[in-house]
PDB file of C-alpha atoms in Angstrom:
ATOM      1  CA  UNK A 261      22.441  -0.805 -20.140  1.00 73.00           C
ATOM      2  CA  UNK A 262      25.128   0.809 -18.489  1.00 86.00           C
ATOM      3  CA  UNK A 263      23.180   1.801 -15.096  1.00 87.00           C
ATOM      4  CA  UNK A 264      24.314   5.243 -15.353  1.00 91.00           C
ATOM      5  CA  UNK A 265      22.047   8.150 -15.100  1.00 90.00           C
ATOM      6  CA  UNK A 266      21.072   9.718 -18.421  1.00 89.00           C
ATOM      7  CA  UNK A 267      17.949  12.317 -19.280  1.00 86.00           C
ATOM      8  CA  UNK A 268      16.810  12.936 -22.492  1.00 86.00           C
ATOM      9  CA  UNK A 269      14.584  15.839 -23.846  1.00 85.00           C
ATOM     10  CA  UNK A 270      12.413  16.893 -26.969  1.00 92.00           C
ATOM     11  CA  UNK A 271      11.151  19.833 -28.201  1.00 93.00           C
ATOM     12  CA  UNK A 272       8.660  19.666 -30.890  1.00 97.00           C
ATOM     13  CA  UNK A 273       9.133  22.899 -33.655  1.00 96.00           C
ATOM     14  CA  UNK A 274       7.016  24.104 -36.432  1.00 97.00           C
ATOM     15  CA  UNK A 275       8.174  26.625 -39.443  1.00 97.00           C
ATOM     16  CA  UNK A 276       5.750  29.291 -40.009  1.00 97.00           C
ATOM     17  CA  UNK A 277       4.106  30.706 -42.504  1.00 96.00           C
ATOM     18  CA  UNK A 278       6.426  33.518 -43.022  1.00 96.00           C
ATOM     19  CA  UNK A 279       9.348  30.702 -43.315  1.00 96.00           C
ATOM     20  CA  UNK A 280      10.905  31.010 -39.540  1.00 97.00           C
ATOM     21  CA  UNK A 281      10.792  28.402 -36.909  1.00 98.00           C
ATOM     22  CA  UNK A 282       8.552  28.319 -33.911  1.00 98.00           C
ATOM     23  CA  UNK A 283       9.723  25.905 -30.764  1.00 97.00           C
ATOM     24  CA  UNK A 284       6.272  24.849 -29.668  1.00 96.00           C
ATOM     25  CA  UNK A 285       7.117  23.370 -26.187  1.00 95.00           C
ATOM     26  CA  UNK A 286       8.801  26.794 -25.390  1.00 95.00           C
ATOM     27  CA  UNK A 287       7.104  29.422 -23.704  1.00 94.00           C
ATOM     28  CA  UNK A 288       8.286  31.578 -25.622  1.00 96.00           C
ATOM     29  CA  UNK A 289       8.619  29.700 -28.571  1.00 97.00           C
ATOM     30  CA  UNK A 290      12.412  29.650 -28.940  1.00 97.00           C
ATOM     31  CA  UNK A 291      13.000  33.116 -28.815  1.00 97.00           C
ATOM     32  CA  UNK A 292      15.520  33.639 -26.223  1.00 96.00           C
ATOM     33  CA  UNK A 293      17.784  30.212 -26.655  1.00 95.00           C
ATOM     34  CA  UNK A 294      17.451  30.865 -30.823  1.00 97.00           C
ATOM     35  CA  UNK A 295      19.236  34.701 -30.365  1.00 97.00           C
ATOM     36  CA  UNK A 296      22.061  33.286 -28.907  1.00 97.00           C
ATOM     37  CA  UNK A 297      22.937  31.979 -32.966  1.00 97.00           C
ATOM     38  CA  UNK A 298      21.235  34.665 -34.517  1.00 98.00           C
ATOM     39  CA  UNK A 299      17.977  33.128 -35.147  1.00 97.00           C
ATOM     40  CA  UNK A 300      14.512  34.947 -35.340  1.00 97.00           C
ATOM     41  CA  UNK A 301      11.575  32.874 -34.163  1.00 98.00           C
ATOM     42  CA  UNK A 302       8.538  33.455 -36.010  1.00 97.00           C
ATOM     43  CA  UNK A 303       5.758  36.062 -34.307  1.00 94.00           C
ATOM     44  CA  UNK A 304       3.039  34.930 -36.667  1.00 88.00           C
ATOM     45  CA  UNK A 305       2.129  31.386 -34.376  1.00 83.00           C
TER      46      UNK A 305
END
């Protein structure tokens, strides 16, 4: 242990159905951080 301060965070994700991801510890499930690269979160969770 190097005593320095660290944080560390998870996000738990499903795919869909219809073959697209869903981020299910977003509100929002990923939407809005995922556009940034181009990537459609699913609308069918």
């Amino acid at each position: 242990v190097d005593k320095s301060r660290g944080s560390h965070f998870e996000n738990s994700y499903c795919i869909a159905p219809d073959g697209k991801p869903f981020v299910l510890t977003e509100e929002d499930g990923g939407k809005a951080n995922l556009a940034r690269f181009g990537i459609e979160v699913s609308n069918s969770i």
